[in-house]
Coordinates of C-alpha atoms and ligand atoms in Angstrom, one line a residue:
X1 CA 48.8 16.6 -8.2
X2 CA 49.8 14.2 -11.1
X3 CA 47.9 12.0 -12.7
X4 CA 48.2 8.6 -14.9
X5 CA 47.7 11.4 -18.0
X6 CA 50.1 14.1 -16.1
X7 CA 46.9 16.6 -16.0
X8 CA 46.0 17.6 -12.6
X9 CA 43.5 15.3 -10.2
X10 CA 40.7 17.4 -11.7
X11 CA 40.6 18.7 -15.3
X12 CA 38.7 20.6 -17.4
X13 CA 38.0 24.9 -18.7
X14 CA 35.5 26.3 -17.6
X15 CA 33.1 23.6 -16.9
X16 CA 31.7 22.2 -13.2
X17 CA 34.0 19.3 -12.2
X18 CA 32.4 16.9 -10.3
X19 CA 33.4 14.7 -7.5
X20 CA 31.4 11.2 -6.1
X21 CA 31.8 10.5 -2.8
X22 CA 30.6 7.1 -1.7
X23 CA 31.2 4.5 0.6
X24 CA 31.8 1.7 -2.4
X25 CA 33.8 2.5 -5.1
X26 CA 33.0 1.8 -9.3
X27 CA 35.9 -0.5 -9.0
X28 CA 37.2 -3.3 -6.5
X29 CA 40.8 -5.0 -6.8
X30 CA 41.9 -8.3 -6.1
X31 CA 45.3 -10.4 -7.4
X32 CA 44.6 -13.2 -9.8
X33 CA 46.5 -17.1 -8.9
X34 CA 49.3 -15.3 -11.4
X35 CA 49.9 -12.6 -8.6
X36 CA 48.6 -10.3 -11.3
X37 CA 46.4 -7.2 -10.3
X38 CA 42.3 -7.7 -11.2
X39 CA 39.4 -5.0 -11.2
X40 CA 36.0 -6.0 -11.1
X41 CA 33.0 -3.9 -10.8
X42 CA 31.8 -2.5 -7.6
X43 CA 28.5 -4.5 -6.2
X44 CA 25.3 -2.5 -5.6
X45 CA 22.9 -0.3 -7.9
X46 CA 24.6 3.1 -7.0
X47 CA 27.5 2.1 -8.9
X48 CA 24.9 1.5 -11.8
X49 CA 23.6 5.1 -11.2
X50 CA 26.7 6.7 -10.7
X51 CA 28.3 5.3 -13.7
X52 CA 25.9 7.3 -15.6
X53 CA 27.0 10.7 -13.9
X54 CA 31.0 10.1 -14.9
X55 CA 29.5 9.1 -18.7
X56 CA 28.8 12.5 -18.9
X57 CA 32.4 13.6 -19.4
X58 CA 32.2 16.3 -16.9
X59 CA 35.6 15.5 -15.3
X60 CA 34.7 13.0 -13.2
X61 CA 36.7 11.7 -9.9
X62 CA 35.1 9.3 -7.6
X63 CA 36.2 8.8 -4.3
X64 CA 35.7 5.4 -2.6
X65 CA 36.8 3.6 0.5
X66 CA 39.6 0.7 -0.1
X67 CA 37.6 -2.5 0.7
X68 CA 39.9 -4.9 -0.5
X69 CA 44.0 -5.6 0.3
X70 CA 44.6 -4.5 -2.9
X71 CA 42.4 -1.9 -2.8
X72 CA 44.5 -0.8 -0.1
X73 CA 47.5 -0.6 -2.6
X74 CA 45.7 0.8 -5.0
X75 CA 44.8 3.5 -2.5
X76 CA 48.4 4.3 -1.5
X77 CA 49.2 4.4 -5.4
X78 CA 46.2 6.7 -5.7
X79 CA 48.1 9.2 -3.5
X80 CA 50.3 9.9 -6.4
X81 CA 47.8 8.9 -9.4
X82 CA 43.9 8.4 -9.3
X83 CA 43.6 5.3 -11.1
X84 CA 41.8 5.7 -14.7
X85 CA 38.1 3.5 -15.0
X86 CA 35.8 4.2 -17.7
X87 CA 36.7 7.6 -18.9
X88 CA 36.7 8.8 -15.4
X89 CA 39.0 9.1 -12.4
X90 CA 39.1 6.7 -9.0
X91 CA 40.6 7.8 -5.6
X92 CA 40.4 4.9 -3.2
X93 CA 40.9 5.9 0.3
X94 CA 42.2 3.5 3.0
X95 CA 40.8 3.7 6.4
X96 CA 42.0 2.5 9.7
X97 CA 41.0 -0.9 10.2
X98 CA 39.2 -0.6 13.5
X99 CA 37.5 2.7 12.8
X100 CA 36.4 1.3 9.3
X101 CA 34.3 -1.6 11.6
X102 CA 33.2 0.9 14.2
X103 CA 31.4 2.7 11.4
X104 CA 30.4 0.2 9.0
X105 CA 29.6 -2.8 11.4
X106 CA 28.3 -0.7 14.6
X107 CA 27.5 2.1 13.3
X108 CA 26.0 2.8 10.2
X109 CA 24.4 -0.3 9.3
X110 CA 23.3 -1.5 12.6
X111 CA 22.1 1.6 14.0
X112 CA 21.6 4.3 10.9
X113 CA 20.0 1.7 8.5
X114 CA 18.2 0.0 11.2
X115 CA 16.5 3.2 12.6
X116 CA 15.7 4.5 8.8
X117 CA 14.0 1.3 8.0
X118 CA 12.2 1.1 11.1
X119 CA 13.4 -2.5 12.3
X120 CA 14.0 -2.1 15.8
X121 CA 11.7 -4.2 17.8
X122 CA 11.5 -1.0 20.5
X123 CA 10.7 -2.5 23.7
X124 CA 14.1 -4.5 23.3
X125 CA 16.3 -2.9 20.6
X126 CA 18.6 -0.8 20.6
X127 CA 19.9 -0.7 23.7
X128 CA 22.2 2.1 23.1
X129 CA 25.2 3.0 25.4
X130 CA 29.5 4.0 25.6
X131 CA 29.8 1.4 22.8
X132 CA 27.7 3.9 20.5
X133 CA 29.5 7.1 21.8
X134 CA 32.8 4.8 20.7
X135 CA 30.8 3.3 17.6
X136 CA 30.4 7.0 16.7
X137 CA 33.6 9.3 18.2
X138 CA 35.7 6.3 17.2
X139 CA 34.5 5.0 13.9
X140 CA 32.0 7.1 11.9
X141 CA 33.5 10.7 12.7
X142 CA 36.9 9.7 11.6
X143 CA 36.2 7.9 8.4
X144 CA 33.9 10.9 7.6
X145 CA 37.0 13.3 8.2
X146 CA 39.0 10.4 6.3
X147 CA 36.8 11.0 3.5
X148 CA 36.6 15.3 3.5
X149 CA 40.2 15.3 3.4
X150 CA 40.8 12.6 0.8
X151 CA 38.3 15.4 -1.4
X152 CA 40.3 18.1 -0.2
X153 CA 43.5 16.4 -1.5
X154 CA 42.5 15.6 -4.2
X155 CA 41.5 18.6 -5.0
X156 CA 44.2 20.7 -3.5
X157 CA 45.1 22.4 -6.9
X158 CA 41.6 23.3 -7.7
X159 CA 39.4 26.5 -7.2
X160 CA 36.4 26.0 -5.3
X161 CA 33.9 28.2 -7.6
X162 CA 32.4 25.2 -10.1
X163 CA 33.1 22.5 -8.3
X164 CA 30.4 19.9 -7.4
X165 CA 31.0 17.5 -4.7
X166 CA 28.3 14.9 -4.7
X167 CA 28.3 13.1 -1.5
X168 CA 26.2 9.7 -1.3
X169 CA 24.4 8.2 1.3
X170 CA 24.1 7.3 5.2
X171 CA 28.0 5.8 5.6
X172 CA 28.9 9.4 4.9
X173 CA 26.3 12.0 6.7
X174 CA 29.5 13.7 8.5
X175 CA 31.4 14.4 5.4
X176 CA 29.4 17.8 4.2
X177 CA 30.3 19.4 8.2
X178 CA 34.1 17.9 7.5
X179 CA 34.2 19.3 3.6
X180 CA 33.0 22.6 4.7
X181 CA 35.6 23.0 7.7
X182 CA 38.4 22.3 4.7
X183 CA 37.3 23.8 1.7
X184 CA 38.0 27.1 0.4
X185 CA 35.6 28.7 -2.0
X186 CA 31.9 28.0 -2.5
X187 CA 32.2 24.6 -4.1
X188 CA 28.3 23.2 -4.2
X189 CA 27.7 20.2 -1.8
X190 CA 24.7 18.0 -2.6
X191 CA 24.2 14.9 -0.3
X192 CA 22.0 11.9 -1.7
X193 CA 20.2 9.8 0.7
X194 CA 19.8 6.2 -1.0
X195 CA 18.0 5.0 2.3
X196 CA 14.4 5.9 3.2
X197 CA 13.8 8.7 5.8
X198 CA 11.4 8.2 8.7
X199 CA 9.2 10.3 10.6
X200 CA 10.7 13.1 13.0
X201 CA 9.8 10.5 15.9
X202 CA 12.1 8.0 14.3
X203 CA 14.9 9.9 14.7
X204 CA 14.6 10.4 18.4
X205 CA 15.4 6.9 19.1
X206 CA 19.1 7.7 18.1
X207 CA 21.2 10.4 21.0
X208 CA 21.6 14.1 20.1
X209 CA 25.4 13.7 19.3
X210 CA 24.2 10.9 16.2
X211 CA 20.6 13.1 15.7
X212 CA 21.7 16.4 15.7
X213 CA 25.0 15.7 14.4
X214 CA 23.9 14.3 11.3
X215 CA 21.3 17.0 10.9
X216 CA 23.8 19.7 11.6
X217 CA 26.5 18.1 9.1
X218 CA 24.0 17.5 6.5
X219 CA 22.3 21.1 6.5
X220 CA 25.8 22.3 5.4
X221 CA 24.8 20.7 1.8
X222 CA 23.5 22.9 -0.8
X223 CA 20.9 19.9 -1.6
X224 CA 19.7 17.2 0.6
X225 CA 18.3 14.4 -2.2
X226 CA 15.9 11.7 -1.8
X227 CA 14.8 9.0 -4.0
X228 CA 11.0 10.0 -2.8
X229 CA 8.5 13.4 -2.5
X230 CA 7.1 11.3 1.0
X231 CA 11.2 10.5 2.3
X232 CA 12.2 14.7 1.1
X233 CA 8.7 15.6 3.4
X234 CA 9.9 13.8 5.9
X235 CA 13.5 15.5 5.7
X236 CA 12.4 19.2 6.1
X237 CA 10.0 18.0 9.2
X238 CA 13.0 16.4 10.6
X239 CA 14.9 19.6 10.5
X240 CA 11.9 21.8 11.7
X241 CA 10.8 19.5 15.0
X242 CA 14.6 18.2 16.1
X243 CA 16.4 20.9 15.6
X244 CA 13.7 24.0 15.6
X245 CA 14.6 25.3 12.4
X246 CA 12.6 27.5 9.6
X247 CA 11.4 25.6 6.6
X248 CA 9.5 25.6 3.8
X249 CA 7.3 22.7 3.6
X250 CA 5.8 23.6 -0.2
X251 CA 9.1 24.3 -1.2
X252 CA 11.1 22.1 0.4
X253 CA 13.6 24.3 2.1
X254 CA 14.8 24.4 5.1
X255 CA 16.5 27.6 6.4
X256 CA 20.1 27.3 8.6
X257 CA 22.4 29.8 9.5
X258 CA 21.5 32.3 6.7
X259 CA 21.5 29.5 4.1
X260 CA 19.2 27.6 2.0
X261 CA 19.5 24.1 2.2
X262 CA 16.9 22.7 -1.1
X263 CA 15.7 19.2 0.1
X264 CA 14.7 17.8 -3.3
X265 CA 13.3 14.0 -4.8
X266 CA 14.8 12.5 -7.4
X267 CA 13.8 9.0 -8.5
X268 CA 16.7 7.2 -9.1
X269 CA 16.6 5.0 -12.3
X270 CA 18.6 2.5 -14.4
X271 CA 19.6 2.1 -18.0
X272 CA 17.3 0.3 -19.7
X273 CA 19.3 -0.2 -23.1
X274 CA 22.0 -1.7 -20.7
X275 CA 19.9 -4.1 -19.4
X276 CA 18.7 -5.1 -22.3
X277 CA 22.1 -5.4 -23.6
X278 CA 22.9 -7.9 -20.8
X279 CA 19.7 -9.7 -21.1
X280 CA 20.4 -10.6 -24.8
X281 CA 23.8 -12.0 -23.9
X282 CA 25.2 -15.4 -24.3
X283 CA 25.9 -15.9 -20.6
X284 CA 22.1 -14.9 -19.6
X285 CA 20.6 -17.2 -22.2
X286 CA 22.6 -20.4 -21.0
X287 CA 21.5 -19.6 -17.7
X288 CA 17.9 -19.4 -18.5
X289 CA 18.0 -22.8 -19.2
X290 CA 18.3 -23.7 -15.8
X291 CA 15.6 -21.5 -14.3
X292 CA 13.0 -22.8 -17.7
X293 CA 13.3 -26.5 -15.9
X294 CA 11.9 -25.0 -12.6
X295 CA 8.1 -26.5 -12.8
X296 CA 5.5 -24.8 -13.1
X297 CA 4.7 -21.0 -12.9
X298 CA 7.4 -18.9 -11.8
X299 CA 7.7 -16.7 -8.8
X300 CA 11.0 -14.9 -8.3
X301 CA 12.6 -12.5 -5.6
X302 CA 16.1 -11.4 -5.6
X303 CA 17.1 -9.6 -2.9
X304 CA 20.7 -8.9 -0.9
X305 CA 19.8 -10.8 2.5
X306 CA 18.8 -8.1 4.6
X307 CA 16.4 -7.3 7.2
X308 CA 14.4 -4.6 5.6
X309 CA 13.8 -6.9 2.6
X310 CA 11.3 -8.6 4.4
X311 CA 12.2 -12.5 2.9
X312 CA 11.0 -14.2 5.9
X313 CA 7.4 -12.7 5.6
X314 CA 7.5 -13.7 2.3
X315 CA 8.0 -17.4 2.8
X316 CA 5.4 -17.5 5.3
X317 CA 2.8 -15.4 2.8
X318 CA 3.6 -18.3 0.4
X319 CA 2.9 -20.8 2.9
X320 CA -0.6 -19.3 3.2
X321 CA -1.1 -18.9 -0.7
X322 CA -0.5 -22.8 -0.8
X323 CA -2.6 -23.4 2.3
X324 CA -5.6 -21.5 0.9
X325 CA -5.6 -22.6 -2.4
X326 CA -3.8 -26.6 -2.4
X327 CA -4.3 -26.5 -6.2
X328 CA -1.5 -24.2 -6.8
X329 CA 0.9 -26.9 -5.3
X330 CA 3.1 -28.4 -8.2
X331 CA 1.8 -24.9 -10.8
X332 CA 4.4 -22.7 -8.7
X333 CA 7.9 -22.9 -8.0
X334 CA 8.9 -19.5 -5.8
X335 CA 13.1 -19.0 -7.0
X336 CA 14.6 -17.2 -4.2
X337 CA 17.6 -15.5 -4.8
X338 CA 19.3 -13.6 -1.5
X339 CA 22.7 -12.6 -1.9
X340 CA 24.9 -12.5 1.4
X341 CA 25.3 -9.2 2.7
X342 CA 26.9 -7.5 5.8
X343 CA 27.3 -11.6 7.4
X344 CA 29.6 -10.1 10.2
X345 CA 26.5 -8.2 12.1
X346 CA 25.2 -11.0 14.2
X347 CA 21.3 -9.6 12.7
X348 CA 22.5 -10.2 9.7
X349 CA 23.9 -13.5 10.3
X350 CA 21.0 -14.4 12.5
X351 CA 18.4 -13.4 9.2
X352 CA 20.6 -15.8 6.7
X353 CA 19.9 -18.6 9.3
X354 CA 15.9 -17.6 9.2
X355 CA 15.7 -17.3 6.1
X356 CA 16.4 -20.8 5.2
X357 CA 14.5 -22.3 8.4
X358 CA 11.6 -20.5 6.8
X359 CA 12.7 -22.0 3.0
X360 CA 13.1 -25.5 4.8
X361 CA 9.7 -25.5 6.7
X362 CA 7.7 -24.9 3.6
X363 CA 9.3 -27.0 1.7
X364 CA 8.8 -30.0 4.3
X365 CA 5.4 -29.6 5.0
X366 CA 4.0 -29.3 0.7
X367 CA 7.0 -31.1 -1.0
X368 CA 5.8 -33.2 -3.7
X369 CA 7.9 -36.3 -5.4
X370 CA 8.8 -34.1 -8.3
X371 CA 8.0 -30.6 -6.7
X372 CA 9.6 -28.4 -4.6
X373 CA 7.8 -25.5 -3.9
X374 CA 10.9 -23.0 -2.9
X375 CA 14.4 -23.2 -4.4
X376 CA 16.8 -21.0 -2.6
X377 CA 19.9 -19.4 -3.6
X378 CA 21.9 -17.4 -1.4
X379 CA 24.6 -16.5 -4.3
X380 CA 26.0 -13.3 -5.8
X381 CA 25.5 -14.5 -9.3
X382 CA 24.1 -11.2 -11.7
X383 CA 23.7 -13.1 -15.2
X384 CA 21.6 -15.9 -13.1
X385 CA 19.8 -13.2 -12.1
X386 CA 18.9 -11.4 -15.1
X387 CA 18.0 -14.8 -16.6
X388 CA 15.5 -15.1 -13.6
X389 CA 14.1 -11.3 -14.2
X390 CA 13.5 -12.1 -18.2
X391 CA 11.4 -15.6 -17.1
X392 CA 9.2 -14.4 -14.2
X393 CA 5.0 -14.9 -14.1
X394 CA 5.4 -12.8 -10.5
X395 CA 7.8 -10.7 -8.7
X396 CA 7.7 -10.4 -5.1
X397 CA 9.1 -7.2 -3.7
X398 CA 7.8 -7.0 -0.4
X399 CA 10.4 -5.0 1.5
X400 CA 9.4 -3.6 5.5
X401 CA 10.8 -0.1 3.8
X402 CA 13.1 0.5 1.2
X403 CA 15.0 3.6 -0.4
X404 CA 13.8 2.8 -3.8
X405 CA 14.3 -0.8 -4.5
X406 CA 16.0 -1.0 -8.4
X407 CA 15.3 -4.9 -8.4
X408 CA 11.7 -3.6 -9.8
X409 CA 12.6 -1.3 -12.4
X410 CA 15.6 -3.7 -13.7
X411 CA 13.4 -6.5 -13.5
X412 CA 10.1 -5.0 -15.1
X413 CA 12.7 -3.9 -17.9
X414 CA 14.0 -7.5 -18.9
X415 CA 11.3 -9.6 -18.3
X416 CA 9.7 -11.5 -21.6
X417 CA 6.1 -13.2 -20.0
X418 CA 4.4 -10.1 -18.8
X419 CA 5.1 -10.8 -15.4
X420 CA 3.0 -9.6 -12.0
X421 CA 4.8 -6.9 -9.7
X422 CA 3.8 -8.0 -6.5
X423 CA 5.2 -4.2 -4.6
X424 CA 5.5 -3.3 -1.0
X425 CA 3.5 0.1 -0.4
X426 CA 6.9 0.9 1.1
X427 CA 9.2 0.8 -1.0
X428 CA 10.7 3.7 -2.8
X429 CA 9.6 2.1 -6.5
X430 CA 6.2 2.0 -5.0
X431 CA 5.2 6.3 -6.2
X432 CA 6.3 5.7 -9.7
X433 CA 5.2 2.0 -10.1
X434 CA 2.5 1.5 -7.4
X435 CA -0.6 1.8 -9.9
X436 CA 0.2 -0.8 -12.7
X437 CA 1.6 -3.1 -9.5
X438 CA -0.3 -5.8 -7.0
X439 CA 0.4 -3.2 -4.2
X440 CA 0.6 -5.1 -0.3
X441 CA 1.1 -4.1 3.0
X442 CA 4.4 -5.6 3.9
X443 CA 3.8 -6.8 7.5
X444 CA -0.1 -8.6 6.3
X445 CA 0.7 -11.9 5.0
X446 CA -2.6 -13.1 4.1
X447 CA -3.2 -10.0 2.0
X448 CA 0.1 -10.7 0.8
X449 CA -0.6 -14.8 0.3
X450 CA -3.8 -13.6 -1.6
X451 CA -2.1 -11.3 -4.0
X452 CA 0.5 -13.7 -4.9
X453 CA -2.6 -16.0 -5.7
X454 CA -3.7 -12.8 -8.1
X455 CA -0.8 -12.4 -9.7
X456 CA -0.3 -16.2 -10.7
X457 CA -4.0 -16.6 -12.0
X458 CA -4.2 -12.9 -13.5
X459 CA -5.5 -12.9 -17.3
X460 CA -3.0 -12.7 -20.1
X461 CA -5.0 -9.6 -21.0
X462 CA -4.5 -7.9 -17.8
X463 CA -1.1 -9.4 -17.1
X464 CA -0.2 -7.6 -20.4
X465 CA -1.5 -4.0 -20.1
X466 CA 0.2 -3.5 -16.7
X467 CA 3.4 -5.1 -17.9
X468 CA 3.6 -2.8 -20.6
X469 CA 2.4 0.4 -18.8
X470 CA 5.1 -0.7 -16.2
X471 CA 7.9 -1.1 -18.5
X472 CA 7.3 2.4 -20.3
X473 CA 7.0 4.3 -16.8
X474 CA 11.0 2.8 -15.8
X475 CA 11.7 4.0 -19.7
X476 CA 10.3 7.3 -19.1
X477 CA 12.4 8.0 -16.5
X478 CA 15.8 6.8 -17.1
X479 CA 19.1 6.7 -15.0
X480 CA 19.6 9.4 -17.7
X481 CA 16.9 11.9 -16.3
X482 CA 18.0 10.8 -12.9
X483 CA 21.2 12.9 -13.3
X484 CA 19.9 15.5 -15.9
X485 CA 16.9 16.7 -13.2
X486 CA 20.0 16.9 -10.4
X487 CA 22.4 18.8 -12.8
X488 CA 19.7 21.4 -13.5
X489 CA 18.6 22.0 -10.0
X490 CA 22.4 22.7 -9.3
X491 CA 22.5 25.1 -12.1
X492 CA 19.1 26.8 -10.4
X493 CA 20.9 26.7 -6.9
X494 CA 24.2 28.9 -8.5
X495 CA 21.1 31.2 -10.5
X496 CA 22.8 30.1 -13.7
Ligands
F6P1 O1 21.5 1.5 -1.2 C1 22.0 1.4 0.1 C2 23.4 0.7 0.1 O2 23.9 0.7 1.4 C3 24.4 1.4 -0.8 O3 25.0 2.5 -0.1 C4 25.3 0.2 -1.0 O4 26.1 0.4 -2.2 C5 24.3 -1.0 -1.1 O5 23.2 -0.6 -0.3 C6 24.9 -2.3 -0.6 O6 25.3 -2.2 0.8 P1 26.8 -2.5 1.3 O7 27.7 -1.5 0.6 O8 26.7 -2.4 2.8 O9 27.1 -3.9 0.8

């Protein structure tokens, strides 16, 4: 296959080449009011992360789906040419339109996403059915087969012996049964699971053709990652209890069809000197000048709007803060920043509409002449955002469950007033920052509405030493270290 250099899709000597394969792409393209084609970067901290794998010059390609028209184009061009980004090659692969909703608006993050974060209210939701079986033959088996033979393409001129195929997250469990069926050779699979992973119970709420489907397609990985030790735990029980198969608890392996299949934890991470970078920049600084005029202390969430965030909660633990101690009204103002996500699932459309009921009831029942206690914004807006992490007194992360949660470690990074983490016990963030944190249980909002009132009246002594010892625990384990800890277990796997 040609390329825009006229090597072939996947270069290199003897070195590993390495393939991404996610659901959104490093790259998104749009035409300008000139008709002129525009890239901007892909949203979401796993294009963060994986940017750091293709900086490591190992003959990167990264296959994404088309989300945009252009995209689209792009795709089709990418047939001929993966498009060049960074050092590193893009494939963009164009689904079918109605499959491409079945799986990302029925299927995956409705019923996947919902299940691994444990939001179903269970004596109502889900109420499963034919639309699942379509949601599923229809939708997310297709674009899964979409995606192995986009790989397979791509890397049609290609042995199979060093190649690494790293698969990401819960759009794309079907892809490792789908690569395997097409591949030749013994090209290593690893599939990292962004997204928490529940109990064995959990997964019995889904029907065997999603459950044992998406075990059976993901135990033909070499390596099954997770972000925690509890979410890998969780994995290999899943494995042992659904399906009946050997494991190794201790070691995390679980044994299938004469193969092992390494179930592994590996923190993901950011890059510190890039945040850093942006948080000196002229952009952030003017916009800090907005979020200095806020009155009084500052308490700051940032979140994509989404259930398992847990914003509503949040509100109605602030309420209580203010309730039980009335002389924190006018000291505080509590910046929220949600950023619209997945508005097309009516939950997620319904949760936008909460969410500001919840800001608009607090605010009319302690609103002061020259105080408002919340100030929402429901904007995708990254520099205001950064200017918000470097002014904070307290963070609220209070998510129901979450994979990791990188808000925490970008924001504990930036931020100049030795800020409070206020951290959910279950959230990912939660094992490597939980000690030098305010930890809460995420459904208790007066153990929540007291901790907030800790955080805001902490001494600067004590605000200090856990800001510091939080900062230096994200800096000891860099996006860096993240990929380095993955490359060597992969060298282990082939006993290199
Ligand atoms: O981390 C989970 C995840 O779904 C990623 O796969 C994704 O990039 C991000 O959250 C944002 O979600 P979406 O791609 O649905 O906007």
């Amino acid at each position: 296959m040609a390329t825009q250099d006229g090597d072939t899709g996947v270069t290199g000597g003897d070195e590993a080449r390495f393939v991404i394969v996610s659901n959104r792409g490093p790259v998104t393209f749009s035409r300008n009011e000139s008709g002129e084609r525009e890239s901007s970067r892909g949203a979401g901290g796993l294009v963060t992360a994986l940017n750091a794998v293709s900086r490591r010059g190992r003959n990167a390609v990264w296959i994404a789906s088309a989300m945009s028209e252009e995209d689209a184009r792009v795709a089709k061009e990418s047939l001929e040419a993966p498009y060049e980004v960074e050092g590193f090659k893009v494939v963009l692969v164009e689904h079918e339109g109605e499959a491409y909703d079945l799986m990302y608006n029925h299927l995956a993050n409705p019923l996947l996403w919902f299940v691994q974060h444990g939001l179903y209210d269970l004596p109502y939701a889900p109420e499963l059915g034919d639309g699942t079986k379509r949601a599923w033959e229809e939708g997310y088996v297709p674009v899964n087969k979409n995606f192995a033979e986009a790989v397979a393409r791509t890397l049609e001129d290609v042995g199979g012996e060093k190649l690494v195929i790293l698969v990401h997250d819960y759009q794309l469990y079907m892809t490792p049964l789908f690569l395997r069926e097409r591949l030749k050779g013994d090209a290593f699979i690893s599939l990292f699971v962004h997204i928490p992973w529940p109990e064995p119970e959990g997964w019995r709420i889904l029907p065997e053709y999603v459950r044992g489907g998406v075990l059976r397609s993901l135990l033909k990985a070499d390596v099954v990652a997770f972000h925690t030790r509890r979410y890998a735990r969780n994995f290999v029980r899943t494995a042992q209890e659904v399906l009946g198969l050997e494991v190794d608890e201790e070691e995390g392996v679980v044994y299938h069809k004469g193969r092992e299949v390494w179930v592994r934890a590996y923190p993901i991470s950011i890059d510190p000197d890039e945040f850093e970078e942006l948080a000196r920049s002229e952009e952030v600084r003017e916009q800090e000048e907005v979020v200095k005029d806020l009155p009084g202390k500052l308490l700051l969430r940032v979140d994509r709007i989404d259930l398992s965030k847990n914003v509503v909660r949040g509100f109605t633990a602030y309420d209580r803060m203010l309730e039980r101690y009335p002389e924190m009204r006018g000291e505080v103002t509590f910046l929220a920043r949600c950023q619209p996500s997945r508005g097309d699932i009516p939950e997620y459309a319904r949760y936008a509409e909460a969410i500001q009921e919840a800001v608009d009831e607090v605010n009319e029942k302690h609103r002061m002449s020259s105080w408002e206690p919340v100030v929402l914004s429901m904007e995708d807006d990254f520099s205001f955002s950064i200017a918000a992490y470097k002014n904070y007194d307290v963070l609220l992360v209070n998510a129901v469950r979450d994979g990791m949660n990188l808000i925490a470690k970008e924001a504990v990074v930036v931020n100049d007033k030795d800020g409070v983490l206020v951290l959910s016990e279950n959230a990912g963030a939660h094992e490597e920052l939980g000690e030098q944190a305010l930890t809460v249980n995420p459904f208790d909002v007066d153990e929540q509405a007291d901790a907030l009132y800790k955080a805001l009246t902490m001494t600067d002594g004590e605000r200090g030493r856990r800001a510091k010892a939080l900062k230096q625990t994200v800096e000891a384990n860099t996006i860096e270290e993240w990929v380095e800890a993955q490359l060597r277990d992969i060298a282990a796997y082939r006993g290199e």
